[in-house]
mmCIF file of C-alpha atoms and ligand atoms in Angstrom:
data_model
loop_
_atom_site.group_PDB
_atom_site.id
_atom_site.type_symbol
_atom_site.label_atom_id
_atom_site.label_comp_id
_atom_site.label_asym_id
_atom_site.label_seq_id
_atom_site.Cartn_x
_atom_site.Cartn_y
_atom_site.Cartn_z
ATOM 1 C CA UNK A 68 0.000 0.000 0.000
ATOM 2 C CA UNK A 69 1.623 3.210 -0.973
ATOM 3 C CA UNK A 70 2.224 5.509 2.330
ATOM 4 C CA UNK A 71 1.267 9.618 2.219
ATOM 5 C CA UNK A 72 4.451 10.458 2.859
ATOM 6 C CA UNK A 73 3.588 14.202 2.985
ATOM 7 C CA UNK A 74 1.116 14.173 5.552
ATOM 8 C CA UNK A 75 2.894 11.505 7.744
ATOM 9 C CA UNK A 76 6.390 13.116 7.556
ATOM 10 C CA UNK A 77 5.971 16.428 6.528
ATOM 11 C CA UNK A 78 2.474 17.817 6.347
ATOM 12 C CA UNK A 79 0.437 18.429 9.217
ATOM 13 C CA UNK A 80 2.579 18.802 11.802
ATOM 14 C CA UNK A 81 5.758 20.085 9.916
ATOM 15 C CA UNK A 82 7.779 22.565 12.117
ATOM 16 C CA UNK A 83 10.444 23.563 10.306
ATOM 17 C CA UNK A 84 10.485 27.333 10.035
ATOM 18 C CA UNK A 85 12.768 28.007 7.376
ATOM 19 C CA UNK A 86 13.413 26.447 3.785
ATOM 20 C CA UNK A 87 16.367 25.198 2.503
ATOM 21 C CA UNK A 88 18.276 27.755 0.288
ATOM 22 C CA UNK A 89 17.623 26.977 -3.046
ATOM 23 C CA UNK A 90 15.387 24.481 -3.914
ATOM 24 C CA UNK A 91 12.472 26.774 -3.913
ATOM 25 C CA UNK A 92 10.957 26.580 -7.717
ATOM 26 C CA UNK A 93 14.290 24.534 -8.963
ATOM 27 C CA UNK A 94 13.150 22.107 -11.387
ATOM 28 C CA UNK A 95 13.437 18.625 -10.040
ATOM 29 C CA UNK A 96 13.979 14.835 -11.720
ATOM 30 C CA UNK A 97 13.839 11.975 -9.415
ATOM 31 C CA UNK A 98 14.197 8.655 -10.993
ATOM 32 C CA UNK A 99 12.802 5.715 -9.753
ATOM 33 C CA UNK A 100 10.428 8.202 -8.195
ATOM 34 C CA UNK A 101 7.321 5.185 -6.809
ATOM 35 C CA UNK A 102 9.390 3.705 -3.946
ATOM 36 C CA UNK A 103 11.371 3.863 -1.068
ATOM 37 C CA UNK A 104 14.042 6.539 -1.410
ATOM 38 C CA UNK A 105 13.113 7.341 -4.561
ATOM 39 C CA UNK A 106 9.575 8.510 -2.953
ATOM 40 C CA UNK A 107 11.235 10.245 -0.133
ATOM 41 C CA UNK A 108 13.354 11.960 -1.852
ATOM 42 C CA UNK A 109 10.465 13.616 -4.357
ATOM 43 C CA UNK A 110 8.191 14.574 -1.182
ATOM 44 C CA UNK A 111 11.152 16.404 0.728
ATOM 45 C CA UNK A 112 12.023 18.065 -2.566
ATOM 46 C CA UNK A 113 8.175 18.904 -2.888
ATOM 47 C CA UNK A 114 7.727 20.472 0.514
ATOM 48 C CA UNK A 115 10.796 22.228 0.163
ATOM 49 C CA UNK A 116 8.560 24.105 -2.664
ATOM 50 C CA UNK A 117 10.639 22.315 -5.712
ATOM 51 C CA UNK A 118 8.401 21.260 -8.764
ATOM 52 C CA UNK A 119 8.902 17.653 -8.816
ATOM 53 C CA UNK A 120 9.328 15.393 -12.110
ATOM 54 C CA UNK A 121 8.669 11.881 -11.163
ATOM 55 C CA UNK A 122 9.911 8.846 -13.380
ATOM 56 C CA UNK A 123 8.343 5.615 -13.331
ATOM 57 C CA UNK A 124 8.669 2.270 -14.733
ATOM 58 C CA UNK A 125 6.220 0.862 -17.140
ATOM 59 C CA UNK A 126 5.975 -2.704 -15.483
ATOM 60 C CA UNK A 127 2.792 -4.227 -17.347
ATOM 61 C CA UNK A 128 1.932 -6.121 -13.657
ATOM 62 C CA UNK A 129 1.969 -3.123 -11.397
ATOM 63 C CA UNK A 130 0.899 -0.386 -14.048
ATOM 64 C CA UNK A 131 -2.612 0.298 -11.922
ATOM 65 C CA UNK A 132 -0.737 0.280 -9.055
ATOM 66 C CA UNK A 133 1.915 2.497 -10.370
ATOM 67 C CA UNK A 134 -0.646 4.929 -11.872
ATOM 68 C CA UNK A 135 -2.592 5.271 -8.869
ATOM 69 C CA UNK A 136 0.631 5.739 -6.698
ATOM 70 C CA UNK A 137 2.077 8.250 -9.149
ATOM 71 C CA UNK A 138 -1.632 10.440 -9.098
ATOM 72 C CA UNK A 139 -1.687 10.439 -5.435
ATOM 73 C CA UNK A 140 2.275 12.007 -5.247
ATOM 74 C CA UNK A 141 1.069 14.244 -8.030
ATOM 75 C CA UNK A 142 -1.718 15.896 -6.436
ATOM 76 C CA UNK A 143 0.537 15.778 -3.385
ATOM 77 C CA UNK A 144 3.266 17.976 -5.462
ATOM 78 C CA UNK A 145 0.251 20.294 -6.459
ATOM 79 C CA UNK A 146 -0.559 20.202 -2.613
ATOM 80 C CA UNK A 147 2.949 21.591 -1.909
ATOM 81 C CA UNK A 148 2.607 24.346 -4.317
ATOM 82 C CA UNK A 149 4.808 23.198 -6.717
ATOM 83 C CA UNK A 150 4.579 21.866 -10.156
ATOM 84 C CA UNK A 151 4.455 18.360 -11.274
ATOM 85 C CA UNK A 152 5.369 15.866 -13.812
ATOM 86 C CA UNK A 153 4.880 12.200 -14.200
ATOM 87 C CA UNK A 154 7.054 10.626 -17.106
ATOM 88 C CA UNK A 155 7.557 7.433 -18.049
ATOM 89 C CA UNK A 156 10.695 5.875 -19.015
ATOM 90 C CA UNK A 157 13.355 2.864 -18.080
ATOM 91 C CA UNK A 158 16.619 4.175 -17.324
ATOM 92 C CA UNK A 159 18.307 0.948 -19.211
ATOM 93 C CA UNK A 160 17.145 2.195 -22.173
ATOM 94 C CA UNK A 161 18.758 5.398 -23.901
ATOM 95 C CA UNK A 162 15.647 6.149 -26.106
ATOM 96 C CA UNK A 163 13.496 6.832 -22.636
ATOM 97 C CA UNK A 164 16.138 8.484 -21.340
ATOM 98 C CA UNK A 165 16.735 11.139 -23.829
ATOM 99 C CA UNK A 166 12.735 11.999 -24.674
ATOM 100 C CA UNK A 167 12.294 11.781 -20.505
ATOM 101 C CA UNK A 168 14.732 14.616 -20.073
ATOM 102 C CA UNK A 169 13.576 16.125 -23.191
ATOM 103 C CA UNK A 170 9.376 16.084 -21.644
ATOM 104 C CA UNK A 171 10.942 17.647 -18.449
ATOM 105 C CA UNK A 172 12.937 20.629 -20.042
ATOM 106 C CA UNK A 173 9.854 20.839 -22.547
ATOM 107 C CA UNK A 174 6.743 21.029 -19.999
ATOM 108 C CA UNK A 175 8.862 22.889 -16.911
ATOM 109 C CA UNK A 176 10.902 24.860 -18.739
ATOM 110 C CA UNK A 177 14.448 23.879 -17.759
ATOM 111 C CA UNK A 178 15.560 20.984 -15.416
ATOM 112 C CA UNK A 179 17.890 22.308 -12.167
ATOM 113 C CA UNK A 180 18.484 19.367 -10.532
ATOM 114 C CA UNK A 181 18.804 15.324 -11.475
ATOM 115 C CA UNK A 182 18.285 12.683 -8.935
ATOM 116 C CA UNK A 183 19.949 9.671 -10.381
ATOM 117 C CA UNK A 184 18.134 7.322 -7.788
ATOM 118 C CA UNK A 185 16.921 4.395 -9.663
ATOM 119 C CA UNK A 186 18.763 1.561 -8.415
ATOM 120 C CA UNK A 187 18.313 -2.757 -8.384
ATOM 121 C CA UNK A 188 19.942 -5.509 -7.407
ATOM 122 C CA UNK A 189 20.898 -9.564 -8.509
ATOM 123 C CA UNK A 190 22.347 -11.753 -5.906
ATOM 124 C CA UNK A 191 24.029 -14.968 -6.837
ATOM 125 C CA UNK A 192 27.683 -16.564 -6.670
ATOM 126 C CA UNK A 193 30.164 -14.486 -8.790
ATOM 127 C CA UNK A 194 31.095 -17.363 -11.057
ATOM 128 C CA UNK A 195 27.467 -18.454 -11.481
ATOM 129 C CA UNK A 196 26.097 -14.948 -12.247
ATOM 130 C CA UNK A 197 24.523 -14.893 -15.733
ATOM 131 C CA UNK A 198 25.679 -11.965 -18.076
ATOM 132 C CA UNK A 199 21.734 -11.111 -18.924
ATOM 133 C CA UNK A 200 21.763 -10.428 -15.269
ATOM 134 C CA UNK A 201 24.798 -8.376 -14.550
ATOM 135 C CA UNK A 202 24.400 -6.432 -17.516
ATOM 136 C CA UNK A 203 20.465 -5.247 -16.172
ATOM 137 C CA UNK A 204 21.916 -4.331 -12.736
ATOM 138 C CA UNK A 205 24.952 -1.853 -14.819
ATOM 139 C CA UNK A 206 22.555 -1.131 -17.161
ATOM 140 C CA UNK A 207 20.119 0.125 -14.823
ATOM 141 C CA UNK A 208 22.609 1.138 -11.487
ATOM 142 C CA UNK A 209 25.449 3.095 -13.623
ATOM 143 C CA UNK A 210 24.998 2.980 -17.755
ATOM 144 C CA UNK A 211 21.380 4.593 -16.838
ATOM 145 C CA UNK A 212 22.962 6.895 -14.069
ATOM 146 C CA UNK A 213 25.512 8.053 -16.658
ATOM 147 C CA UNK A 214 23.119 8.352 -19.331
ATOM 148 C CA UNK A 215 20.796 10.581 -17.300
ATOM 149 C CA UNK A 216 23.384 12.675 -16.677
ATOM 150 C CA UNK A 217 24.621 12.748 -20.107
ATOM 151 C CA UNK A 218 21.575 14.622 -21.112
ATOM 152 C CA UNK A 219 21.270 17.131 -18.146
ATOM 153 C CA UNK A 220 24.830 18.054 -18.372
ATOM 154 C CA UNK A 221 23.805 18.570 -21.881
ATOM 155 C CA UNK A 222 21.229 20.855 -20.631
ATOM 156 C CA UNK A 223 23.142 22.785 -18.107
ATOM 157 C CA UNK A 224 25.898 23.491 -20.494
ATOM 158 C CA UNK A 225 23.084 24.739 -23.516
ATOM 159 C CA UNK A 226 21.380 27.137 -20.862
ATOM 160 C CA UNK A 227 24.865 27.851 -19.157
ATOM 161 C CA UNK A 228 23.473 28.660 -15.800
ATOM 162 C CA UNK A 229 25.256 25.996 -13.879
ATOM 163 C CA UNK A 230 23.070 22.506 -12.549
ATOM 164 C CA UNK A 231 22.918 19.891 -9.485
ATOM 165 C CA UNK A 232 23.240 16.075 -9.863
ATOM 166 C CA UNK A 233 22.758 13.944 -6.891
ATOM 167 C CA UNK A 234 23.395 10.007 -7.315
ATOM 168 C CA UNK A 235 21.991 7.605 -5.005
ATOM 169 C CA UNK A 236 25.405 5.260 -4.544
ATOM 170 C CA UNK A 237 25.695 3.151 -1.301
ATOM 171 C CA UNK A 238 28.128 1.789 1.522
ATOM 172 C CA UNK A 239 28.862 -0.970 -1.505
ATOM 173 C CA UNK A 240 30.766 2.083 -3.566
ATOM 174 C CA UNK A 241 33.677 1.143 -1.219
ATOM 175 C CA UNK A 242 32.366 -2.340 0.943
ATOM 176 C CA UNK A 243 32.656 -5.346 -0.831
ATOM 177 C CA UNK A 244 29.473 -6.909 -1.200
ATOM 178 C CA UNK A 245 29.848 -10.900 -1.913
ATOM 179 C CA UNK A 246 26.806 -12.501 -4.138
ATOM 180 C CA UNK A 247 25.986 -8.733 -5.770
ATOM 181 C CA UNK A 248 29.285 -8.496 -7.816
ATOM 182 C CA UNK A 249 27.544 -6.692 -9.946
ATOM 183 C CA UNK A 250 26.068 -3.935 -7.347
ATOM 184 C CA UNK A 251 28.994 -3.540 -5.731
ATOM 185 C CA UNK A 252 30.322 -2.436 -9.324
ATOM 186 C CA UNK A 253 28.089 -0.161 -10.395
ATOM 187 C CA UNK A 254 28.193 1.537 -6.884
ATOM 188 C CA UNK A 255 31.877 1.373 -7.324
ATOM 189 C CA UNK A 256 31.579 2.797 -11.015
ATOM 190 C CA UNK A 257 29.329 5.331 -9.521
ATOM 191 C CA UNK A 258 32.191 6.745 -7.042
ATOM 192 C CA UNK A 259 34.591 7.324 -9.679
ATOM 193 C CA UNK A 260 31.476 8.553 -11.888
ATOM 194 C CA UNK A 261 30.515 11.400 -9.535
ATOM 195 C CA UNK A 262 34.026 12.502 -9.473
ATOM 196 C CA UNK A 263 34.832 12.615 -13.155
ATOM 197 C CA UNK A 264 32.015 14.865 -14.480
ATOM 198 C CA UNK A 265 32.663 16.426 -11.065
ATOM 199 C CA UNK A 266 35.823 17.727 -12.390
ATOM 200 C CA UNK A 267 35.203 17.798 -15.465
ATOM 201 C CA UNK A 268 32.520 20.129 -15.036
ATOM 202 C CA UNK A 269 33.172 22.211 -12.179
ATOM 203 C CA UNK A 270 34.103 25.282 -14.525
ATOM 204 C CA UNK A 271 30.719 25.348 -15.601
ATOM 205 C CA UNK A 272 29.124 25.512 -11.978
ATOM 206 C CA UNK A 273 27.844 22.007 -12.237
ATOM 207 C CA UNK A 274 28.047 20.314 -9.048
ATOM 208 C CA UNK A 275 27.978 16.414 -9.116
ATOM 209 C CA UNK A 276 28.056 14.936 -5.700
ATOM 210 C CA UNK A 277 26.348 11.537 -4.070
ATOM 211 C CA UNK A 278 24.635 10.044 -0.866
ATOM 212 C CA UNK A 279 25.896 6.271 0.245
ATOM 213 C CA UNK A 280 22.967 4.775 2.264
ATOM 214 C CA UNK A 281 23.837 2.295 4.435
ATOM 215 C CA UNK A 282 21.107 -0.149 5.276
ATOM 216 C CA UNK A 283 17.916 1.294 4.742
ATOM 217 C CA UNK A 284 14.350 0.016 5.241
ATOM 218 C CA UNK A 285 12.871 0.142 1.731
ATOM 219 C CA UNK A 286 11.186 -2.624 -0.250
ATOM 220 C CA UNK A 287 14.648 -3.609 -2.224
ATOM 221 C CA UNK A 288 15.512 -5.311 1.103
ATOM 222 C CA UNK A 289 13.987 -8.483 1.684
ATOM 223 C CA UNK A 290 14.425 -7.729 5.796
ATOM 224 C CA UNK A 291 12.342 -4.559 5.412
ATOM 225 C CA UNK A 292 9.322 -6.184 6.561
ATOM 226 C CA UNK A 293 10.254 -9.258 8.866
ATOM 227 C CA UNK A 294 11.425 -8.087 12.157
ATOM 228 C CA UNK A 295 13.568 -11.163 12.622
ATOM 229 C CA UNK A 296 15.935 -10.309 9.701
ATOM 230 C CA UNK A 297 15.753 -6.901 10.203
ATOM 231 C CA UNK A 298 17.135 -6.992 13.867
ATOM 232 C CA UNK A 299 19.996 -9.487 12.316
ATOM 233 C CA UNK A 300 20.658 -6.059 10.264
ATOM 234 C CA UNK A 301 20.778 -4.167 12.984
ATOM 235 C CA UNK A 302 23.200 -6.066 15.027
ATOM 236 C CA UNK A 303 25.736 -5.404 12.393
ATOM 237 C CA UNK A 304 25.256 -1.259 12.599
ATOM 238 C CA UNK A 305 27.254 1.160 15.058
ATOM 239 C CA UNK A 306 24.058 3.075 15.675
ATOM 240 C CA UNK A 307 22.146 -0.057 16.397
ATOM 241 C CA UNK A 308 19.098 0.676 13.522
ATOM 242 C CA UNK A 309 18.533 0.586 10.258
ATOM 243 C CA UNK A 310 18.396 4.166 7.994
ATOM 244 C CA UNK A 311 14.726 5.559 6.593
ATOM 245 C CA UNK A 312 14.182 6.735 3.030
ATOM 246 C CA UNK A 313 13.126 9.991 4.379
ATOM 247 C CA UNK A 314 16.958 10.772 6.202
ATOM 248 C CA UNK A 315 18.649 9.595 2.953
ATOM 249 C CA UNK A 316 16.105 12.388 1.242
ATOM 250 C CA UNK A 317 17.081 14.981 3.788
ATOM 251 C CA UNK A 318 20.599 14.956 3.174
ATOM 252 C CA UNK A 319 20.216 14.783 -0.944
ATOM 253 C CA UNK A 320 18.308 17.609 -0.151
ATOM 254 C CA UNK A 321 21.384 19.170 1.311
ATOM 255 C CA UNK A 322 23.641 18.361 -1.007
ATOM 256 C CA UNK A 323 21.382 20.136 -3.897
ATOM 257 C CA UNK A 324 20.782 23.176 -1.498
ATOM 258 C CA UNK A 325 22.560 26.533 -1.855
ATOM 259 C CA UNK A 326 23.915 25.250 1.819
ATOM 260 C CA UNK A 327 26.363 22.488 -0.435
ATOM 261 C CA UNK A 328 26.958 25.118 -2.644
ATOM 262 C CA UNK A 329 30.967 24.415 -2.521
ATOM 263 C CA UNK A 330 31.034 20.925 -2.376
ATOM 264 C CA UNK A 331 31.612 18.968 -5.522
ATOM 265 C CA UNK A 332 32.646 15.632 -6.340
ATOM 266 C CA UNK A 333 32.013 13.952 -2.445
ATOM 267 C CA UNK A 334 29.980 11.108 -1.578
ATOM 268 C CA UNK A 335 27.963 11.758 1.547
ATOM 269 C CA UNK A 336 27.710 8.277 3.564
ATOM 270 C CA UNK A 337 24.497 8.191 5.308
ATOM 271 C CA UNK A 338 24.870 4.831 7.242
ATOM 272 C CA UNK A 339 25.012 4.880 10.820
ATOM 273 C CA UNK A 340 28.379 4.009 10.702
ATOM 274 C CA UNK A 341 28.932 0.766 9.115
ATOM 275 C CA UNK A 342 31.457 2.358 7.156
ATOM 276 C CA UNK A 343 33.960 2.774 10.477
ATOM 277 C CA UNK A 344 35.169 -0.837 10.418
ATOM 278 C CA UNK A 345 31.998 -1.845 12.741
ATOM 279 C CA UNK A 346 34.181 -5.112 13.703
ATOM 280 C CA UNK A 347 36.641 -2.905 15.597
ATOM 281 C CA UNK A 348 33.707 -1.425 17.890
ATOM 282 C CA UNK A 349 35.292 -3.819 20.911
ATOM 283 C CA UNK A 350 39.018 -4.499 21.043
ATOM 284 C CA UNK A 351 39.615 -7.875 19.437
ATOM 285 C CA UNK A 352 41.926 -8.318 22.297
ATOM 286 C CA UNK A 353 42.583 -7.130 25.611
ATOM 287 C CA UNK A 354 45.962 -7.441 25.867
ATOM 288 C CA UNK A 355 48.137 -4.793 26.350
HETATM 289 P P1 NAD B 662 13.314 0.432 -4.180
HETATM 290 O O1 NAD B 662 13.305 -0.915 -4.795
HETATM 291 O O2 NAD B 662 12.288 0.754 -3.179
HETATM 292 O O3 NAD B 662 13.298 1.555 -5.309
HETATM 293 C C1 NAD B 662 13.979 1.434 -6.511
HETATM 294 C C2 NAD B 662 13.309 2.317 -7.539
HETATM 295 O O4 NAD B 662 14.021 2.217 -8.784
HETATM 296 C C3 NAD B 662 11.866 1.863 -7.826
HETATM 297 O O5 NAD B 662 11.043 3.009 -7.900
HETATM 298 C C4 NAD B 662 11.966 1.187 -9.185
HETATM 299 O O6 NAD B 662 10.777 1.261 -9.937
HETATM 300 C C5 NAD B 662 13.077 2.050 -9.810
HETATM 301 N N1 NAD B 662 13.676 1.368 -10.960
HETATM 302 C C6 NAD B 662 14.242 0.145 -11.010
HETATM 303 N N2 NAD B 662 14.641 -0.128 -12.268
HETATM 304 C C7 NAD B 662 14.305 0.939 -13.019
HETATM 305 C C8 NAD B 662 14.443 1.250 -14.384
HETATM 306 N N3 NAD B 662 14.997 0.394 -15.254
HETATM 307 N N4 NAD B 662 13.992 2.460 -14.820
HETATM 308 C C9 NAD B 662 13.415 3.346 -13.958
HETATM 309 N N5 NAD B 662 13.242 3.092 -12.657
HETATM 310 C C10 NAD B 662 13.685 1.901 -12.199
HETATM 311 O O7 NAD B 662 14.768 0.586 -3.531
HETATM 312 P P2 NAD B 662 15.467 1.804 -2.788
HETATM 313 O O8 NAD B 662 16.125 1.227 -1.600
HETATM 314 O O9 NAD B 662 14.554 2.959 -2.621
HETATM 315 O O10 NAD B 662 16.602 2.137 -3.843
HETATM 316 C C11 NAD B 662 16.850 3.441 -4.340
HETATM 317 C C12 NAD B 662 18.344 3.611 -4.544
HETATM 318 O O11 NAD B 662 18.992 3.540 -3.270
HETATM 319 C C13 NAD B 662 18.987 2.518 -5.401
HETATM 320 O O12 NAD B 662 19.904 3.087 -6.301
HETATM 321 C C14 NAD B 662 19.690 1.651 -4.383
HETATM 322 O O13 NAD B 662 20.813 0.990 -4.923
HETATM 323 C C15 NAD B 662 20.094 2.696 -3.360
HETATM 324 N N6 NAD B 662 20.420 2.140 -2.048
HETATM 325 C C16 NAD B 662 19.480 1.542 -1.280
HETATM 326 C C17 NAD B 662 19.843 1.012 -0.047
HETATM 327 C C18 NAD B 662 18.856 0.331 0.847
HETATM 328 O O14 NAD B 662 19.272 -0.334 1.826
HETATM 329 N N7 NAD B 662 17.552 0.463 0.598
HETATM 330 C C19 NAD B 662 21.164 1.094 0.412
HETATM 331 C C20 NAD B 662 22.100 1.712 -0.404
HETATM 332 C C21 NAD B 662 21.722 2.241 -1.624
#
């Protein structure tokens, strides 16, 4: 069941006095915009008073499902004040790619900021993997990534006024993850991704930076919803709990705000601290 994000984080009883700097009116694309992160990430942009393209997947089994989901965080855009835009496309293939960034600049005028979130995952032994299913987890996790931001760096340099790019990487950009050779790749092709056209780009007041999640409770996990896995998770995590969608949206929201404005080229790990070498949390001996 899809959750109102808005209302139950945000809305009713949102406190926050002041906006982030920036992000008012910017024109936003979140892929893989109908789940999880994805989701949070295009309701914090929305109540931060961005106008909000949302990309979806065409997956003939969920479509009503997707098209109901997708109405209800439109109207919840409108809600916020902001424009909105639903466009279709798979990030594996080029074609969508180019005539989804083309609808955006088209029907909002320009495109500010890309989310490259869209993200999947295979699991299976290395040397058992097939290649139909490596190649969909790069094509989708950093060939799509680069693509997307292919064509708004295309845009950015055209209009000349500069441009944001977030990606959506993870603790696996630098933690080896055995059984998901081919995530840990892309997450690792992702690092050096963010800071080439970083870089490369910099001159032109492009900033290309990225969030690492650590574990976070979204449906790509299979322990998101049974309490028993999820607390095997846990035990594994400095901070003792898993991340939510909605702090991995806060700080991409950060990283796009005026606030980041001098940061380029970082990834931002958002993991409760499984990155610190959680194994060396209690001396492995006591000696002296
Ligand atoms: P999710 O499964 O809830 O969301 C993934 C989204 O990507 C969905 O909206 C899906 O429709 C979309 N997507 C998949 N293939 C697509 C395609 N070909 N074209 C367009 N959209 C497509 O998972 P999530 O946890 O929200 O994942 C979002 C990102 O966060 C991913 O890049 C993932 O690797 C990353 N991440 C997640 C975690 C975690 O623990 N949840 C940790 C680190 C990184």
């Amino acid at each position: 069941m899809p959750r109102d994000l808005f209302v139950r984080y945000y809305g009713a009883n949102d406190s926050r006095k002041q906006q982030m700097k920036g992000i008012q009116g910017k024109n936003i694309l979140v892929t893989g915009a109908t789940s999880g992160i994805g989701q949070a990430i295009a309701a914090y942009f929305a109540t931060e008073g961005a106008n909000v393209a949302l990309n979806y997947r065409n997956d003939p089994n969920k479509l009503d499902d997707t098209r109901k989901l997708i109405s209800q965080m439109c109207s919840q855009v409108k809600g916020c004040g902001g424009k909105e835009l639903p466009v279709e496309g798979d990030v594996s293939e080029e074609g969508d790619i180019i005539r989804m960034c083309n609808e955006v600049i088209e029907k909002l005028g320009s495109l500010d900021i890309l989310i490259n979130n869209a993200g999947i995952q295979t699991s299976a032994a290395s040397h058992e993997l097939k290649t139909s299913d490596f190649d969909k987890v790069m094509n989708v996790n950093l060939r799509g990534a680069y693509l997307c931001a292919r064509e708004a760096i295309k845009h950015f340099m055209e209009r000349g006024n500069g441009g944001i790019i977030i990606n959506v990487s993870s603790v696996h950009e630098i933690i080896p993850r055995p059984q998901y050779v081919s995530y840990s790749m892309s997450k690792g092709g992702m690092e050096n991704m963010t800071k080439t056209l970083a870089l490369e780009y910099a001159p032109h007041n492009i900033r290309v930076n990225a969030i690492a999640p650590g574990a976070t409770a979204t449906p790509i996990n299979s322990w998101t919803d049974d309490a028993q896995k999820r607390q095997e998770v846990e035990s594994h995590i400095p901070m003792g709990r898993v991340g939510t969608s909605e702090e991995m949206a806060a700080i991409t929201a950060f990283l796009a705000s005026d606030d980041a404005a001098y940061i380029t080229g970082q990834t931002l790990f958002v993991d409760g601290g499984l990155t610190l070498y959680p194994d060396f949390l209690n001396p492995w001996s006591a000696g002296e």
